[in-house]
Coordinates of C-alpha atoms and ligand atoms in Angstrom, one line a residue:
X1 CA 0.0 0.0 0.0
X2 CA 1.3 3.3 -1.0
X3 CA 0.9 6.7 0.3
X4 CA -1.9 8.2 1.3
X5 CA -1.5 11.5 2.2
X6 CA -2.8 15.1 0.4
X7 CA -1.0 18.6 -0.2
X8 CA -2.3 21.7 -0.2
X9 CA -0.9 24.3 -1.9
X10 CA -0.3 26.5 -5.4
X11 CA -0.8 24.0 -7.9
X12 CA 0.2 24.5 -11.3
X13 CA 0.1 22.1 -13.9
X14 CA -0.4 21.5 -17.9
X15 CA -3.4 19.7 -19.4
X16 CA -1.7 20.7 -23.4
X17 CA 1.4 22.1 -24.9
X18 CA 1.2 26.2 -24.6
X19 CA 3.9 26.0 -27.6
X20 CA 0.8 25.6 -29.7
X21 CA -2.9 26.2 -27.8
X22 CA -3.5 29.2 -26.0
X23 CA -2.3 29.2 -22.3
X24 CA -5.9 29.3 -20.8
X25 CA -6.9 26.3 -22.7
X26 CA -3.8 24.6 -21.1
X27 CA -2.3 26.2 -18.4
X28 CA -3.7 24.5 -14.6
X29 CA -3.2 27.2 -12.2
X30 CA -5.0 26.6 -8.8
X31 CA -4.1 29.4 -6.4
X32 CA -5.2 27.4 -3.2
X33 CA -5.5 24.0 -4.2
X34 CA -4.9 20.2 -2.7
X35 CA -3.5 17.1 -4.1
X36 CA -4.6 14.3 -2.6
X37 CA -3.1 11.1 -3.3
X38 CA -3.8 7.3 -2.7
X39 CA -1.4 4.6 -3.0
X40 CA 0.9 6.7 -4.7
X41 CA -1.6 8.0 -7.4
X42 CA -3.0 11.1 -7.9
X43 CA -6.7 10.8 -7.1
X44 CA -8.1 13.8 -6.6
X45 CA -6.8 17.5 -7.9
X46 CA -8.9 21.0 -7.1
X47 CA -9.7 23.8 -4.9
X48 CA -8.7 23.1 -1.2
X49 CA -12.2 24.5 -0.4
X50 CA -13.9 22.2 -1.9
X51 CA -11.8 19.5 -1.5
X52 CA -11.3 19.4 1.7
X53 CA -14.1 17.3 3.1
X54 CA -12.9 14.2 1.0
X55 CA -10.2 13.7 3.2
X56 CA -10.9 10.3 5.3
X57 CA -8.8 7.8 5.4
X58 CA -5.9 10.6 4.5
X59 CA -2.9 10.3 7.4
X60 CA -1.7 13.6 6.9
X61 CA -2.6 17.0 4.9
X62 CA 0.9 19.0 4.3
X63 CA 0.5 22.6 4.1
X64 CA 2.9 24.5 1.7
X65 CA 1.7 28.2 2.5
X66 CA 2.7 30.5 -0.9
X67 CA 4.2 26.9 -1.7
X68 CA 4.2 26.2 -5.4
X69 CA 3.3 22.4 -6.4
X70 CA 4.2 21.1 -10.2
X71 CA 4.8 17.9 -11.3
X72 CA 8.7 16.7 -10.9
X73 CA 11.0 17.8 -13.3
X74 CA 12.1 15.4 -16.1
X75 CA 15.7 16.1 -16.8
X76 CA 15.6 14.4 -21.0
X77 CA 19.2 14.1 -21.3
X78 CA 21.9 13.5 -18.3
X79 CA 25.0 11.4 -17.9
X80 CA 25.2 10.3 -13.8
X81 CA 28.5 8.6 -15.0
X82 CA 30.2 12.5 -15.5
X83 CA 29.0 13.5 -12.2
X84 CA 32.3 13.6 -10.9
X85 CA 33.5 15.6 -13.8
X86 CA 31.3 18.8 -13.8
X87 CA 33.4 22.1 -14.2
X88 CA 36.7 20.3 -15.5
X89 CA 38.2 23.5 -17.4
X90 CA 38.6 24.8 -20.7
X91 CA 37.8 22.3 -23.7
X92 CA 35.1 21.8 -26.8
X93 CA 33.5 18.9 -27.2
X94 CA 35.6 16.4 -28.4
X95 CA 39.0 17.7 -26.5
X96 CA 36.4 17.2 -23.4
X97 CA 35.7 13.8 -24.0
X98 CA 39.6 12.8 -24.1
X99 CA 40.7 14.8 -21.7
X100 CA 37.6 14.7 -19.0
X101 CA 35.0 12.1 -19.9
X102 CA 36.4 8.6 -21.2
X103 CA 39.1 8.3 -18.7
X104 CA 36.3 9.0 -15.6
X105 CA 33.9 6.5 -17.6
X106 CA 37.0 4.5 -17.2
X107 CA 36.2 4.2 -13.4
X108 CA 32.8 2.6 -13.5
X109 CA 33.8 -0.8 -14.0
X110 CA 34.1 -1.1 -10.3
X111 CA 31.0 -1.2 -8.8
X112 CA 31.7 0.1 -5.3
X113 CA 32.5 3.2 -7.0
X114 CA 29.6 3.4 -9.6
X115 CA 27.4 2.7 -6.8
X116 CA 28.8 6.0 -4.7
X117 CA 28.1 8.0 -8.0
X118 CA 24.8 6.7 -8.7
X119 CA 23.8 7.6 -4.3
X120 CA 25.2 11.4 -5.1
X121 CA 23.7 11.8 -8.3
X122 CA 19.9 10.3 -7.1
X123 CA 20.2 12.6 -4.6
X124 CA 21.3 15.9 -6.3
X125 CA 18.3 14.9 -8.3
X126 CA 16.1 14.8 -5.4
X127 CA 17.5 18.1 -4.2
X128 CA 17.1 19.6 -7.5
X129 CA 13.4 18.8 -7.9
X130 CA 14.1 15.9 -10.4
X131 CA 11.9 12.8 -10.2
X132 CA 12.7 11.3 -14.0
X133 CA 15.7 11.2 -15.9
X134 CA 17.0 9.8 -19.4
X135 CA 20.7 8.8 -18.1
X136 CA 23.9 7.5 -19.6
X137 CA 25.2 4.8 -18.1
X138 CA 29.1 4.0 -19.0
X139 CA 30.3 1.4 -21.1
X140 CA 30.8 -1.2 -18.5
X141 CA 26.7 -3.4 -17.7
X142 CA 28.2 -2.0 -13.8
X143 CA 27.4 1.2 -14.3
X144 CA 24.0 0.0 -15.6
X145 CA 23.2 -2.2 -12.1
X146 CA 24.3 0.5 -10.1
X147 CA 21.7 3.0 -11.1
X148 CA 19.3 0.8 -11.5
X149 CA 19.5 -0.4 -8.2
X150 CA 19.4 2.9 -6.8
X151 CA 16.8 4.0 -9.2
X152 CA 15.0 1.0 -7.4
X153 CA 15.0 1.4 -4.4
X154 CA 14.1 5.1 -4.4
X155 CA 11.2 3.7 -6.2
X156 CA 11.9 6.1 -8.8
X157 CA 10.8 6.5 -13.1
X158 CA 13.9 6.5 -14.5
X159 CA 15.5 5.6 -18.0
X160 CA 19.1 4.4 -18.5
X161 CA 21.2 2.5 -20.8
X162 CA 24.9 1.3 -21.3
X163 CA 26.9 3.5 -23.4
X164 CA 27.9 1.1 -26.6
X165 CA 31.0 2.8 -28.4
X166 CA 33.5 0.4 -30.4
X167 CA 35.8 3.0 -32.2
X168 CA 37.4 6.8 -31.3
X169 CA 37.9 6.5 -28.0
X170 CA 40.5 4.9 -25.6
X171 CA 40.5 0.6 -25.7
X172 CA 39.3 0.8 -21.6
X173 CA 35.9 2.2 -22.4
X174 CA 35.3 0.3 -26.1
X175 CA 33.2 -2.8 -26.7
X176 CA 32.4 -4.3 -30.0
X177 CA 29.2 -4.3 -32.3
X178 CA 28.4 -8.0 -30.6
X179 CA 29.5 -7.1 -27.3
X180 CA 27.5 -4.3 -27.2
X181 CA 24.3 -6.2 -28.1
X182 CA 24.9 -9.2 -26.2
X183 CA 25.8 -6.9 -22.6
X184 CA 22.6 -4.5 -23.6
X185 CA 19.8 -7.4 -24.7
X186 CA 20.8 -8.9 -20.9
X187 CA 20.3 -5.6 -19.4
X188 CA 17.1 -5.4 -20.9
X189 CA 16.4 -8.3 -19.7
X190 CA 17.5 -7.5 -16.0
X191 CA 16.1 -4.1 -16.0
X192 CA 13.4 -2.9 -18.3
X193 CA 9.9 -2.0 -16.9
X194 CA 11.0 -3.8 -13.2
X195 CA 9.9 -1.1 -11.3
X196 CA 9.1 1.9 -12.5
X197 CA 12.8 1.6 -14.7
X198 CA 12.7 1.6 -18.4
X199 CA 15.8 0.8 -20.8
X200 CA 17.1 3.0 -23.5
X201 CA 19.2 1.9 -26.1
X202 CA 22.4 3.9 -25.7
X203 CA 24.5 3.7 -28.7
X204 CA 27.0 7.1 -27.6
X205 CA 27.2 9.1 -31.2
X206 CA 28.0 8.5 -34.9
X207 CA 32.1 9.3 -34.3
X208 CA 32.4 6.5 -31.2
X209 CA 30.2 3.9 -33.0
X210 CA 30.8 1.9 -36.4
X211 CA 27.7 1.1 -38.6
X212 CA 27.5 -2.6 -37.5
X213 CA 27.8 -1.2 -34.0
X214 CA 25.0 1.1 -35.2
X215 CA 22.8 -1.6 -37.3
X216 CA 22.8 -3.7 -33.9
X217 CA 21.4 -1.3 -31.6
X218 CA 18.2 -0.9 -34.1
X219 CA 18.0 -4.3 -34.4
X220 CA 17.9 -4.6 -30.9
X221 CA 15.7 -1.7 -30.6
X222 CA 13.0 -3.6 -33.1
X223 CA 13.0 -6.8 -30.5
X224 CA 12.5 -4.8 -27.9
X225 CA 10.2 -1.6 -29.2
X226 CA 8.9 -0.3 -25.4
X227 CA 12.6 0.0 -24.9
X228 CA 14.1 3.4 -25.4
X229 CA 17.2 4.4 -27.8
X230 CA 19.1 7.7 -26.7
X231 CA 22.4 9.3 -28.6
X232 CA 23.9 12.6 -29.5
X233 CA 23.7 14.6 -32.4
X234 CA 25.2 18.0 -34.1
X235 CA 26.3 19.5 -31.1
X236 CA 29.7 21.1 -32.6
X237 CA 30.9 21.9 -35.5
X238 CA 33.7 20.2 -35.7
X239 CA 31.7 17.1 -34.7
X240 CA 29.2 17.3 -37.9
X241 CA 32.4 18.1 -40.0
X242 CA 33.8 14.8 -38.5
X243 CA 30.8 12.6 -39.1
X244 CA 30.5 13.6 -42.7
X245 CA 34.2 12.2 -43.0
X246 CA 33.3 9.2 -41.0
X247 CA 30.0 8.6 -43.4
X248 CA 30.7 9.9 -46.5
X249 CA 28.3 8.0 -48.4
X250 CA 25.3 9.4 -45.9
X251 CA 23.7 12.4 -46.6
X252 CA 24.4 14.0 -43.2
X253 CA 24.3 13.4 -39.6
X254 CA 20.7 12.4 -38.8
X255 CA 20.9 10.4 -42.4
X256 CA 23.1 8.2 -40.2
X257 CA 20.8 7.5 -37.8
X258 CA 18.4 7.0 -40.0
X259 CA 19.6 4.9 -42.5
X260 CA 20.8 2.7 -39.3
X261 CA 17.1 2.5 -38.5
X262 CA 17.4 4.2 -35.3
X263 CA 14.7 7.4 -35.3
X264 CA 11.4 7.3 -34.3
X265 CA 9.3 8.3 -31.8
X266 CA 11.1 6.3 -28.8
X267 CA 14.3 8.3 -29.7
X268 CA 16.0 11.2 -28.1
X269 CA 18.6 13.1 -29.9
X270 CA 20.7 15.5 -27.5
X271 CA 21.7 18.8 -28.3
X272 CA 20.6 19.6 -32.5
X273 CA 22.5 22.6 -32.2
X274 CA 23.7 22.4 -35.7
X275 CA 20.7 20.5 -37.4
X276 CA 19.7 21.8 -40.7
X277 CA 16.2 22.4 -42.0
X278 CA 15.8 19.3 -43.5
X279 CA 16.9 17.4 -40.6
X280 CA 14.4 18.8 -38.3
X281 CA 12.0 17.9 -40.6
X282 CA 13.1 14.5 -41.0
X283 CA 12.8 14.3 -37.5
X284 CA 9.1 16.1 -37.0
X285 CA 8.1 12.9 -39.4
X286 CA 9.6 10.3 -37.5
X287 CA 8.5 11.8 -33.9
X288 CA 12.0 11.8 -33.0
X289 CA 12.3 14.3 -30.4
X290 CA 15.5 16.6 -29.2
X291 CA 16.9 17.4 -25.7
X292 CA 18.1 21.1 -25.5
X293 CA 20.6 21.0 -23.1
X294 CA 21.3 25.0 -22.4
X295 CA 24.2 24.9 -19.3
X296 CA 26.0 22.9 -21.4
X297 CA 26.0 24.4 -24.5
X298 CA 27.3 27.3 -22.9
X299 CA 29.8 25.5 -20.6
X300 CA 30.9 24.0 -23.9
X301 CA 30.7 26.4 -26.3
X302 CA 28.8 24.5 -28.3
X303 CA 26.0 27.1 -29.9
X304 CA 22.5 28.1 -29.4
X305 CA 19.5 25.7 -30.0
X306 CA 17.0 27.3 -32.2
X307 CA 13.9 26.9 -30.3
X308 CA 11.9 28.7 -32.8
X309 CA 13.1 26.4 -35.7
X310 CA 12.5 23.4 -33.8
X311 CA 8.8 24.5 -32.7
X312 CA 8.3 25.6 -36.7
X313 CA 4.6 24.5 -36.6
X314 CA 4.3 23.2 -40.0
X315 CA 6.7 20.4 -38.5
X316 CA 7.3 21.1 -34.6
X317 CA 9.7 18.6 -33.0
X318 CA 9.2 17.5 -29.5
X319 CA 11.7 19.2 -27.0
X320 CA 12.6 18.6 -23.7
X321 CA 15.0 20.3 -21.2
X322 CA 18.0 18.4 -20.7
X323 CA 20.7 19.4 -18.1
X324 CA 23.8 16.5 -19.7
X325 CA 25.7 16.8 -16.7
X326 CA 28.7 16.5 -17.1
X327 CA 29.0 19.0 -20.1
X328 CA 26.2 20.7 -18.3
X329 CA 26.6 22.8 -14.8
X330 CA 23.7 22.4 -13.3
X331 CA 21.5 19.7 -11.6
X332 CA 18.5 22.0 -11.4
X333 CA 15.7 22.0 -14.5
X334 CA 15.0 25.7 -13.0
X335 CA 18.4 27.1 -13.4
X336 CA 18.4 24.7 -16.5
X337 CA 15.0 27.2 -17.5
X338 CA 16.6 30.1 -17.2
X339 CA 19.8 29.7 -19.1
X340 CA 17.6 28.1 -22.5
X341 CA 15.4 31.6 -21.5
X342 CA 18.9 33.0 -22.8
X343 CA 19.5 31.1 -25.6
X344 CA 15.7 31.8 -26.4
X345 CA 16.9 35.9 -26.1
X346 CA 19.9 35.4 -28.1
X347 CA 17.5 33.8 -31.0
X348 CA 14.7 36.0 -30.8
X349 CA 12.5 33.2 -29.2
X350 CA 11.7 34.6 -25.8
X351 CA 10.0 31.6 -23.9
X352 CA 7.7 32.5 -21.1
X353 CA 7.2 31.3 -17.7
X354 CA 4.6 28.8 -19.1
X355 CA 6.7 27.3 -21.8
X356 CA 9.9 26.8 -19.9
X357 CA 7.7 25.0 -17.4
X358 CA 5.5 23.3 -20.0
X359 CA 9.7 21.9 -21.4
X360 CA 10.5 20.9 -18.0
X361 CA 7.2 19.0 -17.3
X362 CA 5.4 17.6 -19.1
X363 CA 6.8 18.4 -22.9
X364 CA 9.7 16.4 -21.1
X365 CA 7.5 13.7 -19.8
X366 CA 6.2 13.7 -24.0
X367 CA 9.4 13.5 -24.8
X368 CA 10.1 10.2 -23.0
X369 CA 7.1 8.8 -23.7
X370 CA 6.4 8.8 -19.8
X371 CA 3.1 11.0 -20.3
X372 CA 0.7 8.2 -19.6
X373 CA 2.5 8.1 -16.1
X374 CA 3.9 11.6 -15.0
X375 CA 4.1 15.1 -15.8
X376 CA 1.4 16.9 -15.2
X377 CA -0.6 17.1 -11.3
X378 CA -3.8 15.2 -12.9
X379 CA -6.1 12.7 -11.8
X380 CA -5.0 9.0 -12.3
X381 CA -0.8 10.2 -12.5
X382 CA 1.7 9.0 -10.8
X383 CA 2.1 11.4 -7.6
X384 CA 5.7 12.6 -8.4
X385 CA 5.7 16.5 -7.6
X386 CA 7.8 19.1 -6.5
X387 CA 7.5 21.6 -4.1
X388 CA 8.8 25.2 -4.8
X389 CA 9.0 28.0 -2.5
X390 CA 9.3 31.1 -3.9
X391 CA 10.3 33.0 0.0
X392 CA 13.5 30.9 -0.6
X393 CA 15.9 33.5 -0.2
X394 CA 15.5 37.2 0.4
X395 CA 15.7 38.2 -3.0
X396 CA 13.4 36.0 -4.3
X397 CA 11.1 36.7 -1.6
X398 CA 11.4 40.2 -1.8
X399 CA 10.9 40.1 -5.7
X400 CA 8.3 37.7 -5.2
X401 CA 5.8 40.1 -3.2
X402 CA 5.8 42.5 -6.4
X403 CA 4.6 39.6 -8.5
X404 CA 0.3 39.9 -9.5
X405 CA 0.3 37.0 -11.5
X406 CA 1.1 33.1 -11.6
X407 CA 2.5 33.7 -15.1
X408 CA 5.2 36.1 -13.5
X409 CA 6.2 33.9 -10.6
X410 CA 6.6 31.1 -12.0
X411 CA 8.4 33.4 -14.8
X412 CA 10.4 34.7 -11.6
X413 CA 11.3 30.8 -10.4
X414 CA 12.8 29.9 -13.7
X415 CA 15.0 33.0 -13.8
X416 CA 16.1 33.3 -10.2
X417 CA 15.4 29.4 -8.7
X418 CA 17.6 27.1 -7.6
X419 CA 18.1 24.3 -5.5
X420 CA 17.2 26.2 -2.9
X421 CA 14.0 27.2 -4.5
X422 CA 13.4 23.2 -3.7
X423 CA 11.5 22.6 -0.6
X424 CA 10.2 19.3 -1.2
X425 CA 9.9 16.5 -3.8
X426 CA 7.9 14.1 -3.5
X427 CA 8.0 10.4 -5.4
X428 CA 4.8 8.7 -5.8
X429 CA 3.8 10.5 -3.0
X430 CA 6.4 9.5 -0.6
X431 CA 8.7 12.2 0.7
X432 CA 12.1 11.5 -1.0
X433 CA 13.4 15.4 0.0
X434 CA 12.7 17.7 2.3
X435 CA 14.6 20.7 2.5
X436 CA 14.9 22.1 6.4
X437 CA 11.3 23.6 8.0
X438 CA 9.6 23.6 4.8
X439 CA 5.6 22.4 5.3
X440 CA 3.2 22.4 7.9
X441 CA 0.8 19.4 8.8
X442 CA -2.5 21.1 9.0
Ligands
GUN501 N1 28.8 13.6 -27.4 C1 29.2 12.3 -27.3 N2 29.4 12.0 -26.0 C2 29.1 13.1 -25.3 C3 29.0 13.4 -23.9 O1 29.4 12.6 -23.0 N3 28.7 14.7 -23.6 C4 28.3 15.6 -24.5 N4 27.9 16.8 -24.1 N5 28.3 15.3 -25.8 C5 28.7 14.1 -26.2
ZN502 ZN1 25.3 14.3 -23.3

């Protein structure tokens, strides 16, 4: 039996995607509202007023006074196996990956430490407001156990996969085409949908993977379709310049992918900094969707996403907010808001409070295909929420009282928030963080 417990607070939620229907038709916005929750599932969503006498049975009503309550933030694109790499100086891309991220990748073939990685990152998640994730593992099926088994016992949605690469990187973190298959199909096997844990098919990019290496995770994909398959595409430059001399017989980077048979609407492609205008097309027709990973872009110097191409509505992509630590700098979807808020600036594609939540709810949860489950605070969902106070620090609080309308709070919370902006997250209903004095039982 799972919780059973109710919060009352400012609920805020998405019932459609404000990229294309007006924000009224889809925008939830419940200034005093409760959540209550049974056995871990949302079963009741409205006014506290009038909610309030359906309470029996309930053990405890938590009151979040000024509190805003969203659905948990779904973080599209992460590695927890670069964890211990964030902030290592001064490289692109691919100068990063020598120099930084294959030798620590290196490390997780020991499973004492990949389990002490997976423990920090769960909980920076936690703290961060982060209740799904689509992870890299490393290469080694180690990496793999250890964050599923913390993924486990948190009780947690989450989506991983082992990194297969079998060329252009150090012989320590290669496998082989068959390798690759074998150790992934008996992960698959180990892992997918026990719990609430779902596989993705993890072949790392174009540059680290041969064809056959490339022809095997489809193949793999197509015996196992609920499975996921996650990659990297046109962050850098140099990178497309180097696939197009890797492939020379393809038409361009996604033409890799998809003449491997890997696109479709169970793929994620991080980054598409760099994808051209008939890639994202390509991509609107095969539902494959795109992580816009902002911190890192920047930390990287990788470029700025064009939101406004990808959301072109004769053929919108779907986007989620990804923070790919370690190229990325931050844990926290808020502070991962406001730095694509930037990048939406620097394009001319200012995205509102609405939207950037909207990306880091449920257009994330759409882009996992996780919808059914999480995402939004709605009857029948999967009580995963956050808890955001918007008194957190003085500033915030300060700036906070000038505020008239939800739209420029939660406007404010994307721009200013932070971890500390977390007071509480909650997975399927249970308390997995609490941050200190935050919530009253009433
Ligand atoms: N492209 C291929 N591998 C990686 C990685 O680990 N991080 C980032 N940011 N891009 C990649
Ligand atoms: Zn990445």
């Amino acid at each position: 039996m799972g919780a059973q417990v109710a919060l009352r607070g400012h609920i805020v939620s998405f019932k459609g995607d404000p990229f294309f229907s007006p924000t009224d038709e889809v925008f939830v916005d419940i200034n005093d509202g409760l959540v209550i929750i049974r056995d871990g599932i949302i079963h009741e969503v409205g006014q506290y007023s009038e909610l309030i006498g359906h309470i029996d049975n309930i053990s405890a009503v938590i009151n979040y006074p000024d509190c805003i309550i969203t659905a948990g933030f779904i973080d599209t694109h992460v590695h927890y196996v670069q964890t211990p790499i964030i902030a290592s100086f001064g490289e692109h891309l691919i100068d990063w990956l020598n120099k930084y991220t294959f030798p620590e990748e290196g490390r997780f073939a020991d499973p004492a430490y990949a389990a002490a990685v997976a423990k920090i990152f769960f909980d920076e998640l936690l703290r961060n407001g982060t209740t799904s994730a689509l992870t890299f593992c490393s290469v080694f099926p180690e990496s793999v156990d250890a964050f599923f088994n913390e993924s486990l016992q948190r009780n947690m949605r989450m989506i991983g996969g082992k990194v297969l690469m079998d060329r252009n990187a150090p012989p320590a973190v290669l496998d082989t085409a068959q390798s690759g298959y074998d150790d992934s199909k008996a992960l698959i096997k180990k892992w997918h949908e026990r719990g609430r844990n779902r596989y993705a098919i993890t072949p790392r990019f174009a540059p680290t993977s041969t064809e056959e290496q490339l022809l095997a995770a489809a193949t793999l994909h197509r015996e196992y379709p609920s499975t996921l398959i996650q990659t990297h595409i046109s962050e850098n430059v140099s990178e497309v310049s180097w696939v197009r001399s890797l492939f020379p017989e393809r038409h361009g980077y996604l033409d890799v992918y998809d003449h491997a048979g890997l696109l479709g609407p169970g793929t994620v492609l991080a980054h598409g900094v760099h994808l051209t205008e008939n890639e994202r097309e390509r991509c609107a027709e095969t539902k494959t969707a795109v992580a816009h990973c902002p911190t890192s872009n920047f930390f990287l110097g990788s470029g700025l996403f064009p939101m406004h191409q990808a959301k072109n509505p004769t053929h919108p992509i779907r986007v989620g907010l990804g923070t790919d630590i370690g190229g990325g700098t931050r844990f926290s979807l808020l502070e991962t808001m406001g730095e694509a808020y930037k990048v939406g600036e620097l394009t001319s594609y200012p995205l509102d409070g609405v939207k950037l939540f909207y990306l880091a709810t449920l257009g994330g949860a759409e882009v996992l295909g996780i919808a059914d489950k999480v995402g939004s605070v709605e009857v029948g969902k999967e009580a995963d929420l956050v808890v955001l106070d918007p008194r957190a620090t003085p500033l915030l609080a300060f700036r906070y009282n000038q505020t008239t309308s939800t739209s420029e709070q939660i406007f404010l919370l994307a721009i200013m928030g932070d971890d500390r902006t977390v007071a509480a997250t909650y997975i399927a209903g249970q308390l997995a963080y609490n941050r200190k004095n935050s919530g009253t039982a009433v």
